[in-house]
XYZ file of C-alpha atoms in Angstrom:
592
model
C 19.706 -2.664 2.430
C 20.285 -4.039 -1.229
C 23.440 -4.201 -2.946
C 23.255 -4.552 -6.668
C 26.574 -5.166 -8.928
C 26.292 -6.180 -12.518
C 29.203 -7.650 -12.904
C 30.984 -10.468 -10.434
C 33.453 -8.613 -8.283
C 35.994 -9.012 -5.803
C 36.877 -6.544 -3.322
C 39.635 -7.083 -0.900
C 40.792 -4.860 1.663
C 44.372 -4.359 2.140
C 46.623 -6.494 4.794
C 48.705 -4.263 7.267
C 50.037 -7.263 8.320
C 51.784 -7.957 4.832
C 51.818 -5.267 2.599
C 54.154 -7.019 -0.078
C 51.894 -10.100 -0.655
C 48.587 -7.157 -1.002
C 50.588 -5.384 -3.610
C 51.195 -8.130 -5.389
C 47.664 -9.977 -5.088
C 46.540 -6.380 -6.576
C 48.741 -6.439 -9.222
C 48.120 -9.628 -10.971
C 44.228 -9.723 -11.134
C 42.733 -6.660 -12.444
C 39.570 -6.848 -11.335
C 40.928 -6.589 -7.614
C 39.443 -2.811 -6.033
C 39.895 -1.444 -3.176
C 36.486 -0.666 -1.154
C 37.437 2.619 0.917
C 34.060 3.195 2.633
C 34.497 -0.657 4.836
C 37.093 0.974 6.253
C 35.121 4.183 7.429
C 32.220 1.740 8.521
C 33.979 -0.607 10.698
C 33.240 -3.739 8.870
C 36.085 -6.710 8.361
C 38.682 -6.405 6.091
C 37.074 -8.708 3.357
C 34.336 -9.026 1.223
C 32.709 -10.988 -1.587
C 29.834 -8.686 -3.492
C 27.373 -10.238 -6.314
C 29.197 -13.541 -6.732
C 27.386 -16.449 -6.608
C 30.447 -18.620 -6.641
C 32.723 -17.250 -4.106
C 31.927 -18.910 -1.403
C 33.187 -22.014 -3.043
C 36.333 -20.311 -4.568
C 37.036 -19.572 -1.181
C 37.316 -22.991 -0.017
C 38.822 -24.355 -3.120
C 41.157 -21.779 -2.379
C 42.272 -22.909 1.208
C 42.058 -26.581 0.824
C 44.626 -27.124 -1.870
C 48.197 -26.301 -2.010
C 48.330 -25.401 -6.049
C 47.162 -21.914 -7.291
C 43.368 -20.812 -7.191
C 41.410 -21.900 -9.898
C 40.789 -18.958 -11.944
C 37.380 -16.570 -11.448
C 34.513 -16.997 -14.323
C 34.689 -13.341 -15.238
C 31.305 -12.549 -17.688
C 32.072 -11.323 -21.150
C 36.260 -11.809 -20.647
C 38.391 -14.542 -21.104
C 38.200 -17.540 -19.338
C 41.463 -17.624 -17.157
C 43.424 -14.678 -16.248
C 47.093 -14.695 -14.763
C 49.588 -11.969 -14.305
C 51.037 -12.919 -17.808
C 49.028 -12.056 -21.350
C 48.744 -14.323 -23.718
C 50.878 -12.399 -26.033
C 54.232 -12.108 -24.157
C 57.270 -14.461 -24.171
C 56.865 -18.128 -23.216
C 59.953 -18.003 -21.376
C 58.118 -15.183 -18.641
C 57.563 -17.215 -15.810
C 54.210 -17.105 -15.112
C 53.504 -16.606 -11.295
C 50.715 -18.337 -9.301
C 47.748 -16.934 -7.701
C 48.177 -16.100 -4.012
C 46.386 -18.641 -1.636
C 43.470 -17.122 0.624
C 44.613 -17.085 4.203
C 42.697 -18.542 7.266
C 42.863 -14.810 8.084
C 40.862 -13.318 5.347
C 38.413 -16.149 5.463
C 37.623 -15.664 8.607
C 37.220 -11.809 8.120
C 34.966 -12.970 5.153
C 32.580 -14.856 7.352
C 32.490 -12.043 9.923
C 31.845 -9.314 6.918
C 29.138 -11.995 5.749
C 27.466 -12.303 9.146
C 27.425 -8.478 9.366
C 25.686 -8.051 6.055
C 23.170 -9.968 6.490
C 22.181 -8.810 9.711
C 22.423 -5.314 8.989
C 20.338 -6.015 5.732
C 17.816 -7.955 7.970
C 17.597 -5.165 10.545
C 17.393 -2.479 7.581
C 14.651 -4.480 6.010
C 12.344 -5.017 9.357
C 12.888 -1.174 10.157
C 11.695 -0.654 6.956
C 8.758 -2.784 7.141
C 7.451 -1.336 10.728
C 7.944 2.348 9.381
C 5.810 0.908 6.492
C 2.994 -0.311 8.959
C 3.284 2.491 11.912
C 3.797 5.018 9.354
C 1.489 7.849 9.975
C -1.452 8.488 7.698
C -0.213 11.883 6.844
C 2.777 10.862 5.423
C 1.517 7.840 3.140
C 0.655 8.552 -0.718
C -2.977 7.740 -1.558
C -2.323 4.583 -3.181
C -0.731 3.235 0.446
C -3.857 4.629 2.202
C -6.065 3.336 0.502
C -4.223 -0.170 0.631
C -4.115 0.333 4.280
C -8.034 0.293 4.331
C -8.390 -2.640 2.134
C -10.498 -5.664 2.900
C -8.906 -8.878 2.208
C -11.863 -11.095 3.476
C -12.087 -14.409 1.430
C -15.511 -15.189 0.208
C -15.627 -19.158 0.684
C -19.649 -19.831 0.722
C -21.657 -18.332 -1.961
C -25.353 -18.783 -1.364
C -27.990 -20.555 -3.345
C -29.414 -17.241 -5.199
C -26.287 -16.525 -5.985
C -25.153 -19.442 -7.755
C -28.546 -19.418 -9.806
C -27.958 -15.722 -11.089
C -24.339 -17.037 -11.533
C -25.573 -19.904 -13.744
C -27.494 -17.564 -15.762
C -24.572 -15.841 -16.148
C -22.195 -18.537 -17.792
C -25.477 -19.305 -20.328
C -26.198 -16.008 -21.065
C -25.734 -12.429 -19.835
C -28.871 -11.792 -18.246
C -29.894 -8.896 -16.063
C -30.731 -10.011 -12.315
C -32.928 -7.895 -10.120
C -33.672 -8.938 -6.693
C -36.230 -7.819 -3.741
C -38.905 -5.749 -6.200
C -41.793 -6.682 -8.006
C -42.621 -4.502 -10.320
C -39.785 -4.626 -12.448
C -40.770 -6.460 -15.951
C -39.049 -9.846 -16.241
C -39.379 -8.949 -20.331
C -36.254 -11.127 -21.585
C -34.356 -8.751 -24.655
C -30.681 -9.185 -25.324
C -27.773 -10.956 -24.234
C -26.072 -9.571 -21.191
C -26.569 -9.602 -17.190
C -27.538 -6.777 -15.047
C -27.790 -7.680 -11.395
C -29.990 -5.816 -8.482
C -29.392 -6.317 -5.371
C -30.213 -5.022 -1.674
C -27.239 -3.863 -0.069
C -25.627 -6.294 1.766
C -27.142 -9.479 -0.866
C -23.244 -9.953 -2.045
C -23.350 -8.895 -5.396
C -19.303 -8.802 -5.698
C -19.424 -12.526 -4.927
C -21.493 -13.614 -7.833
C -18.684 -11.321 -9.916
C -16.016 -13.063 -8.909
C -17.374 -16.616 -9.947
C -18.119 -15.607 -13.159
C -14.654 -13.628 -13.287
C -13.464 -17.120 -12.650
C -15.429 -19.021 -14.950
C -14.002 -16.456 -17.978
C -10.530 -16.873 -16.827
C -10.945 -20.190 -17.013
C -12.085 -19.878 -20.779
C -9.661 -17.484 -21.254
C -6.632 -19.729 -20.507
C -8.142 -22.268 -22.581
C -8.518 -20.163 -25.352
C -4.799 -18.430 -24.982
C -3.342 -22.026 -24.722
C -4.948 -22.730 -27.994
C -2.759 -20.075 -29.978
C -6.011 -17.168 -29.395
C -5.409 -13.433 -29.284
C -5.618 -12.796 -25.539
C -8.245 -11.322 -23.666
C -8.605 -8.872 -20.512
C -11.636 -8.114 -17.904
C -12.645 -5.029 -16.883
C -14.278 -4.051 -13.428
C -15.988 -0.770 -13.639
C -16.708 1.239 -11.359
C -18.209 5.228 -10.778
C -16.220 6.642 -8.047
C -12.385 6.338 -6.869
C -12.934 4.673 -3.655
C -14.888 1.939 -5.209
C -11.274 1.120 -7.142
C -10.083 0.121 -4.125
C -12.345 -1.406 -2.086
C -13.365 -3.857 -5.272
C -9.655 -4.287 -5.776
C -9.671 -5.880 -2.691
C -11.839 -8.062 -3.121
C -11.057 -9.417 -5.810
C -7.268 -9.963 -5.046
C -7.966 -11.603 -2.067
C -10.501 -14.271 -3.904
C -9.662 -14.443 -7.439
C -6.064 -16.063 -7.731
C -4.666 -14.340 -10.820
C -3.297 -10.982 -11.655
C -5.783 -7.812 -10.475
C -4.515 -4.096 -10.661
C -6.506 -1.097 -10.449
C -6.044 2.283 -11.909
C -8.088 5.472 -11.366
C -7.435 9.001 -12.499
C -5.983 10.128 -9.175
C -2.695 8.160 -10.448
C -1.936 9.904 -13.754
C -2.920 7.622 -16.064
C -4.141 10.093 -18.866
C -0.208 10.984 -19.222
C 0.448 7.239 -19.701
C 1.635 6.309 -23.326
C 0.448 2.846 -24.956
C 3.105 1.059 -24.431
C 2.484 1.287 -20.298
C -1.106 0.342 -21.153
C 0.431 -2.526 -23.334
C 2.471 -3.356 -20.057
C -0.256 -3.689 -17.736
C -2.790 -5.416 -19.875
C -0.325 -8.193 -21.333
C 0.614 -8.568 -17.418
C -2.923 -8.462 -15.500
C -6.267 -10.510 -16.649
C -8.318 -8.005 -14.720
C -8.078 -3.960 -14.624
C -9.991 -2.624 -11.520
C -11.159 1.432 -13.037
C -13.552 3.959 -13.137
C -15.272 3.769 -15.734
C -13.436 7.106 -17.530
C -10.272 5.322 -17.223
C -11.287 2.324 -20.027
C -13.670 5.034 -22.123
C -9.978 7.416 -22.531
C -8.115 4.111 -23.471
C -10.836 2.535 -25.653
C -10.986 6.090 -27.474
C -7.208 6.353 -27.781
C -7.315 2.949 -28.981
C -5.219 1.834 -26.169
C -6.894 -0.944 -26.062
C -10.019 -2.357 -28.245
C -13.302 -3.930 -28.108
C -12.206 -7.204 -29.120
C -9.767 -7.646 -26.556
C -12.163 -7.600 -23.391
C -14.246 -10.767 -22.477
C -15.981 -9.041 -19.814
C -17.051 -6.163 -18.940
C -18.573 -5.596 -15.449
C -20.691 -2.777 -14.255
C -21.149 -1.487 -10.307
C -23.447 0.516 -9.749
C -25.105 0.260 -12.985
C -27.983 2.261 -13.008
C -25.637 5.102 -13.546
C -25.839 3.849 -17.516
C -27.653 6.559 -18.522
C -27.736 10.100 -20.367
C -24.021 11.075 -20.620
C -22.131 8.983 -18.426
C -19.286 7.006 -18.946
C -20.682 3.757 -19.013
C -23.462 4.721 -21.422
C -20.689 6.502 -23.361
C -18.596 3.176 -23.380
C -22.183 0.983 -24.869
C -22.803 3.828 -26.997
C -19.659 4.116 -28.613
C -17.947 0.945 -28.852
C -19.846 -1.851 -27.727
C -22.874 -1.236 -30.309
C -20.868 0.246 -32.997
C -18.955 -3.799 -32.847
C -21.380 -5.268 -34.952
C -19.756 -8.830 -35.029
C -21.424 -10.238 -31.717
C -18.493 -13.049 -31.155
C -16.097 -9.511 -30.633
C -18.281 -8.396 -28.094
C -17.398 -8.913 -24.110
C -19.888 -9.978 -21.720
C -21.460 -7.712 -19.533
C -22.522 -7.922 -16.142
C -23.701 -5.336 -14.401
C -24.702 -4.718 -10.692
C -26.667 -2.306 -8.541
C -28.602 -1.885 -5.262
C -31.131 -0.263 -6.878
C -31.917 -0.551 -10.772
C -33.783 2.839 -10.888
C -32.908 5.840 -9.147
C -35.216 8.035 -11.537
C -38.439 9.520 -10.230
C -40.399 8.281 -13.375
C -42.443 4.607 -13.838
C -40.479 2.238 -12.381
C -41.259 -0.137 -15.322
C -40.198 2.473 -18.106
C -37.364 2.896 -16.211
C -35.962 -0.706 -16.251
C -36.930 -1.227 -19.884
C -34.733 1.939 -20.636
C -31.925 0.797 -18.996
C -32.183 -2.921 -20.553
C -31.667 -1.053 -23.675
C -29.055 1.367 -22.728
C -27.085 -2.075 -21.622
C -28.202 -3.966 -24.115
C -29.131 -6.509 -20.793
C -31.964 -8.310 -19.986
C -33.283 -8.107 -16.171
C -33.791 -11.687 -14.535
C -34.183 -12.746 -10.614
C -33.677 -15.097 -8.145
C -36.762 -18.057 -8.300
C -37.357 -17.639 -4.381
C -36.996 -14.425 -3.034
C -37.139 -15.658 0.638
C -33.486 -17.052 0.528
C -32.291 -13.458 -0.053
C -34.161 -12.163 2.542
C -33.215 -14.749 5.242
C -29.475 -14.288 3.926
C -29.803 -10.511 3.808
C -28.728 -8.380 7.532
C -30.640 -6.163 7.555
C -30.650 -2.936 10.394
C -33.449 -1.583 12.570
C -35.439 0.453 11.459
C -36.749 3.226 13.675
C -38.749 7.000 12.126
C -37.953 9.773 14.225
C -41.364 12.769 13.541
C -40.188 16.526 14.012
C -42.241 18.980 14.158
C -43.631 20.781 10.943
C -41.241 22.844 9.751
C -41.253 27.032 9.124
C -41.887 28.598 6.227
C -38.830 30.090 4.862
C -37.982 34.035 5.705
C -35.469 36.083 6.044
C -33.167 37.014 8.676
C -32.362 40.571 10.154
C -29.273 39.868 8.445
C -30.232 38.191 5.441
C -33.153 40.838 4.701
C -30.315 43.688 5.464
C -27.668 42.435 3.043
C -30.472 41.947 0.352
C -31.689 45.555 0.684
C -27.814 46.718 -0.227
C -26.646 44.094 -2.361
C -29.337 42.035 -3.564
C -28.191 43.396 -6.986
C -24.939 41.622 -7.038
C -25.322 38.324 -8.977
C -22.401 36.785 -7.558
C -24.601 36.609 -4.235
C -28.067 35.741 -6.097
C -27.494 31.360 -4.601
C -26.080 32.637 -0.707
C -30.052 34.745 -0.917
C -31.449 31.835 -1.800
C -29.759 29.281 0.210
C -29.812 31.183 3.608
C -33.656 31.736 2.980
C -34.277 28.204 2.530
C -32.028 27.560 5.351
C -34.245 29.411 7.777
C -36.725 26.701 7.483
C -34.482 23.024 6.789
C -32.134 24.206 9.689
C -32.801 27.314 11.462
C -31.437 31.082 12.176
C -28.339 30.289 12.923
C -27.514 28.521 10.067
C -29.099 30.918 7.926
C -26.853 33.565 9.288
C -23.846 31.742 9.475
C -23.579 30.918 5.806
C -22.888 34.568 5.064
C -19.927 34.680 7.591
C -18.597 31.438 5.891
C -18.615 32.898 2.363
C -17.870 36.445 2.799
C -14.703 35.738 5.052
C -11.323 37.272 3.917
C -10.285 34.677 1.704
C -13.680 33.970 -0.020
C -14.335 37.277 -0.607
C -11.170 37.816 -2.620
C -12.992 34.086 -4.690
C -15.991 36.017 -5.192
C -14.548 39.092 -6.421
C -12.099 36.965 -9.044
C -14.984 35.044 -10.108
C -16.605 38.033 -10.769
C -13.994 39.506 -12.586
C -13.470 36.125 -14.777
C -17.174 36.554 -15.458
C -16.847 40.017 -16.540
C -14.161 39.574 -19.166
C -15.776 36.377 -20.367
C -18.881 38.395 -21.863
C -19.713 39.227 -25.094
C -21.043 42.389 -24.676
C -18.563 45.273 -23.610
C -19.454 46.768 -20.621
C -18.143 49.649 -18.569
C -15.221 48.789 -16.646
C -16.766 51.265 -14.359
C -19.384 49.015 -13.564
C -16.779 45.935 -13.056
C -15.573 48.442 -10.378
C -18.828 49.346 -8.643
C -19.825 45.537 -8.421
C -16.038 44.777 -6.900
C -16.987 47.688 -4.653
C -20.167 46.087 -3.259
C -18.741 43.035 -2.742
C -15.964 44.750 -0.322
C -18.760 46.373 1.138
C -20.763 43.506 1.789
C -17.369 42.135 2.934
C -17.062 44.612 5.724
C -21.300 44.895 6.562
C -20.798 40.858 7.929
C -17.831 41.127 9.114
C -19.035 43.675 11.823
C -22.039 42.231 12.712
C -22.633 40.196 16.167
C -23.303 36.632 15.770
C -24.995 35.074 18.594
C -23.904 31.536 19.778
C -26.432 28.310 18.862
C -28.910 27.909 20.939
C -31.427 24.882 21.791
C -34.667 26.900 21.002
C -37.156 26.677 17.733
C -36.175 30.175 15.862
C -32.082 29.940 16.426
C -32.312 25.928 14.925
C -35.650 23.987 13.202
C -37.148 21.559 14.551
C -35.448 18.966 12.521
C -32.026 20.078 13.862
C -33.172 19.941 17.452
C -34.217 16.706 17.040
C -31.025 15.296 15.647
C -29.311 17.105 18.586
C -31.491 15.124 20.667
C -30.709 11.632 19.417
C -26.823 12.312 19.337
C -26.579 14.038 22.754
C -28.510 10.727 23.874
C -26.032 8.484 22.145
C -22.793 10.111 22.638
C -23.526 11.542 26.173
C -20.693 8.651 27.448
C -18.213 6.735 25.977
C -19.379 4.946 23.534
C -18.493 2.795 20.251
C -21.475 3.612 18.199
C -21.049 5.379 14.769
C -23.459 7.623 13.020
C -23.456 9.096 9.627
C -25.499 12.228 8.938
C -26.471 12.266 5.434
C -26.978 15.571 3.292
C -28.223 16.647 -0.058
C -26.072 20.278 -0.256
C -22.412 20.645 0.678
C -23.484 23.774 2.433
C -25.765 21.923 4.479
C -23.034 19.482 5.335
C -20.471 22.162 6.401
C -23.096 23.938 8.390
C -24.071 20.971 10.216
C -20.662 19.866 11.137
C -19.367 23.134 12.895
C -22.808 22.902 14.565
C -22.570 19.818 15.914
C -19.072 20.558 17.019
C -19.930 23.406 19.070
C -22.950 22.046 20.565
C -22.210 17.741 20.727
C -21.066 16.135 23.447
C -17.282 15.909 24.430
C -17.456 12.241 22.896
C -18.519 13.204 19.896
C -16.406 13.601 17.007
C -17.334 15.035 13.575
C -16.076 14.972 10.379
C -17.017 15.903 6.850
C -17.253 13.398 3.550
C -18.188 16.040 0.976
C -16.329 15.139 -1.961
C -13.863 17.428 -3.825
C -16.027 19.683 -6.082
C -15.319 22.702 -5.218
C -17.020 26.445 -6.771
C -19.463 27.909 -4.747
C -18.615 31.130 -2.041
C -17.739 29.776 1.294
C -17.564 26.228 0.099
C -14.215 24.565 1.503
C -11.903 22.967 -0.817
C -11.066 19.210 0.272
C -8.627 17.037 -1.748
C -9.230 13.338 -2.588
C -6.556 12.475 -0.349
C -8.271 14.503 2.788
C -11.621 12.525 2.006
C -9.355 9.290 2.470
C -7.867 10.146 5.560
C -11.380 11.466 6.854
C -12.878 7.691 6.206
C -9.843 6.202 7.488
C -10.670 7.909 10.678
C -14.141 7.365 10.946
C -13.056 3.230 10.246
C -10.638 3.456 13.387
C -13.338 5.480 15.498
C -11.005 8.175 15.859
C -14.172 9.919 14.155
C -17.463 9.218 15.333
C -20.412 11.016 13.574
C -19.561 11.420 9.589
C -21.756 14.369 8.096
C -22.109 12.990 4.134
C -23.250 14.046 0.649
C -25.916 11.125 0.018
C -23.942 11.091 -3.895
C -20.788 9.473 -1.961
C -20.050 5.844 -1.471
C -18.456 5.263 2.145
């Protein structure tokens, strides 16, 4: 419990025992109130709130026989007495009353009191804080629940080459390939790693090494200078956040999109960048503030890219290079860049072309370590084992599917569920294939389907009927109704009802999870249908000890596609971290 008081203040309680001398301690100082709610509370009779000095006024005040010396009252006069200034000199001026053994006794009690109950307040507060339950905790505390704080003490020998390269010149660094081109053509770092290598640790020593410079430069008289760690996805905020607050020493916040900051005026940004010397964001967060001119070009030193093979096409880091960095043509008001990735090329196209591209996109230059075995010996790497299913089915259509497509194959709302259960008959089986209707023609994604329609509708150019607005709402209902009343069968372990695939994945997790067990799988996916599907299947036919949940992201559009906030994705990985979920079906676009 905190008690804040801007002023100095006495409060004394009244004395039953001698109600003269109260009234007339009240009457000659002013500033004397009477604090009703001790009473009600049960504390002593005397207290001494936001003064620094009355502790020693209190002793002063029993030790010696003359009056008190008088209370250093901010912004009044120095002394105060029962007389003003401006009456008669012959008004005898009475002395302050002397503090009894009494009320400095109740003081100490009242003191003791406070700060216990403050203590106890505070240490409630703190274990609520820690045994709080995920459900109740804003993102930012959940996510700061599943921070890392791991100091990074050792950094390899590869990675204090690439790190050296770094502090000469910005260099790209691609590790564990090659075929990439070591072709040497501009001034900035882009570094490849496997996953696992430590790329953040080679960040943070040259974050160092520019903080280092900056404070040099700042003490100098320079404009000052920020860092920015970029990153493509919210959860990477955090997790490199982390890091580098645990290992850097200085001032690190982070900011993503989740927290508002697009209603956040300049002077907040002013706030945060005068008070940090490196902003954790996605990378949309420092494109808005660089357009807005929030902040400028000139005032970043460094600019760090994860994940940087994402520089490409329309993205926001391409948009940042494209924009700002090569529009500065004064190369001394450029930052440095540093960029990193566990895989420079994720295009299907010559890998060579590819890496070229992206040097030029970054204006970077791809290096690598000079031995390649160090990274592998410092490199974990898992085992390795290929699982072969039988060949797969052509894709068909189900008594169900080829039903609904003879009445409503006209509707164009349901052209992607025709095309995804057909396809579905042959990645995952029947069942699947079938159930995908039920999931996107149920009561409440029906009504979706039918407002989308309607949106689309009234969004055309060309006037139409409403008649045939109607008719199409009519279908849909229809269709609706046609699902709803047929019999789905139960999953079953046989090669029509689920593909081969499927079966085999059933195999392997029965097998794992068919006793208690601490293991941890993660499924991953390439369609948020596929995801859904496979969860509820797995639920229904796992083991009791295994658990599922789904890491799917939040896009949301398509019928029968369930709508999952950020903040349900965090819990859902929080889980999986604590084991409380086991086997995580995941969108292979997601970073865990």
């Amino acid at each position: 419990m905190a008690v804040t008081i801007s002023e100095p203040l006495l409060v004394d309680i009244e004395d039953t025992a001698n109600p003269e001398a109260s009234k007339r301690e009240q009457n000659q100082d002013p500033f004397i109130t009477i604090l009703n709610g001790l009473k009600s509370s049960g504390s002593s009779n005397y207290a001494s709130l936001g003064m620094d000095h009355s502790q020693e006024q209190l002793q002063r005040g029993s030790n010696e026989s003359k009056p008190s010396k008088p209370i250093q009252v901010e912004n009044e006069a120095d002394e105060y007495s029962t007389d003003s200034e401006s009456e008669p000199d012959d008004d005898k001026a009475q002395p302050l009353p002397q503090i009894s053994d009494r009320k400095r006794t109740q003081y100490k009690k009242f003191s003791s009191w406070l700060s216990q109950h403050a203590e106890t307040v505070t240490t409630e507060e703190v274990k609520a804080a820690v045994h709080a339950n995920d459900e109740a905790l804003s993102i930012r505390s959940l996510m700061s629940k599943q921070e890392s704080t791991v100091l990074i003490n050792d950094a390899r020998e590869y990675q204090i080459e690439l790190f050296e390269k770094a502090k000469k010149q910005n260099t790209i660094a691609v590790l564990d390939t090659g075929e990439i081109s070591k072709t040497h053509l501009t001034s900035s770092i882009l570094t490849h790693f496997s996953v696992g290598s430590g790329k953040t640790l080679i960040a943070v020593l040259l974050l160092k090494h520019i903080i280092d410079i900056e404070l040099e430069d700042r003490g100098m008289g320079k404009k000052p200078r920020i860092s920015f760690f970029l990153v493509d996805c919210v959860t990477l905020v955090f997790q490199q956040f982390a890091v580098l607050e645990s290992n850097l020493g200085h001032k690190v916040e982070r900011f993503c999109g989740e927290m508002g900051c697009d209603l956040w005026s300049k002077k907040t940004w002013d706030k945060h960048f005068t008070e940090n010397m490196v902003i954790v964001c996605t990378a949309e967060i420092l494109h808005q503030c660089l357009m807005h001119s929030f902040i400028l070009l000139d005032q970043i030193n460094l600019l760090i890219f994860d994940e940087a093979h994402h520089a490409k096409k329309n993205h926001a880091y391409a948009r940042i290079i494209k924009d700002f960095y090569i529009s500065e043509l004064d190369p001394l008001k450029r930052p440095k860049v540093f960029g990193m990735t566990a895989s420079p090329v994720d295009a299907r196209e010559d890998v060579v072309k590819a890496a070229r591209e992206l040097e030029t996109m970054l204006d970077c230059q791809i290096a690598t370590a000079s031995d390649l075995s160090l990274l592998r010996m410092s490199i974990s790497r898992p085992n390795e084992s290929v699982a072969a299913y039988e060949k797969l089915r052509y894709p068909y259509m189900t008594r169900l599917g080829a039903a609904l497509k003879e009445k409503f194959g006209e509707i164009e709302a349901l052209s992607r569920l025709f095309r995804f259960s057909r396809e579905a008959t042959s990645q995952l089986g029947e069942w699947c294939a079938d159930r995908v209707w039920s999931l996107a023609l149920a009561e409440e994604e029906a009504i979706k389907v039918e407002r989308r329609v309607e949106r689309l509708f009234n969004a055309e150019r060309d006037v139409r009927p409403i008649e045939i607005l109607d008719a199409e709402l009519a279908c849909l209902r229809e269709a609706k109704e046609f699902v709803a009343d047929w019999e789905f069968s139960p999953p079953s372990f046989t090669d029509n009802n689920l593909s081969s695939k499927v079966l085999l994945l059933q195999k392997y997790l029965r097998l794992i999870f068919e006793k208690p067990t601490d293991a941890r799988c993660i499924v991953f996916v390439k369609r948020r249908y596929t995801a859904r599907l496979l969860g509820e299947l797995l639920t229904q036919t796992g083991t009791e000890h295994l658990r599922v949940g789904l890491l799917i992201g939040t896009r949301y559009g398509d019928p029968g596609d369930v709508k999952v906030s950020f903040r349900q994705q965090v819990l859902t990985l929080g889980k999986f971290r604590k084991g409380e979920i086991n086997c995580l079906v995941n969108l292979e676009l997601l970073k865990i």
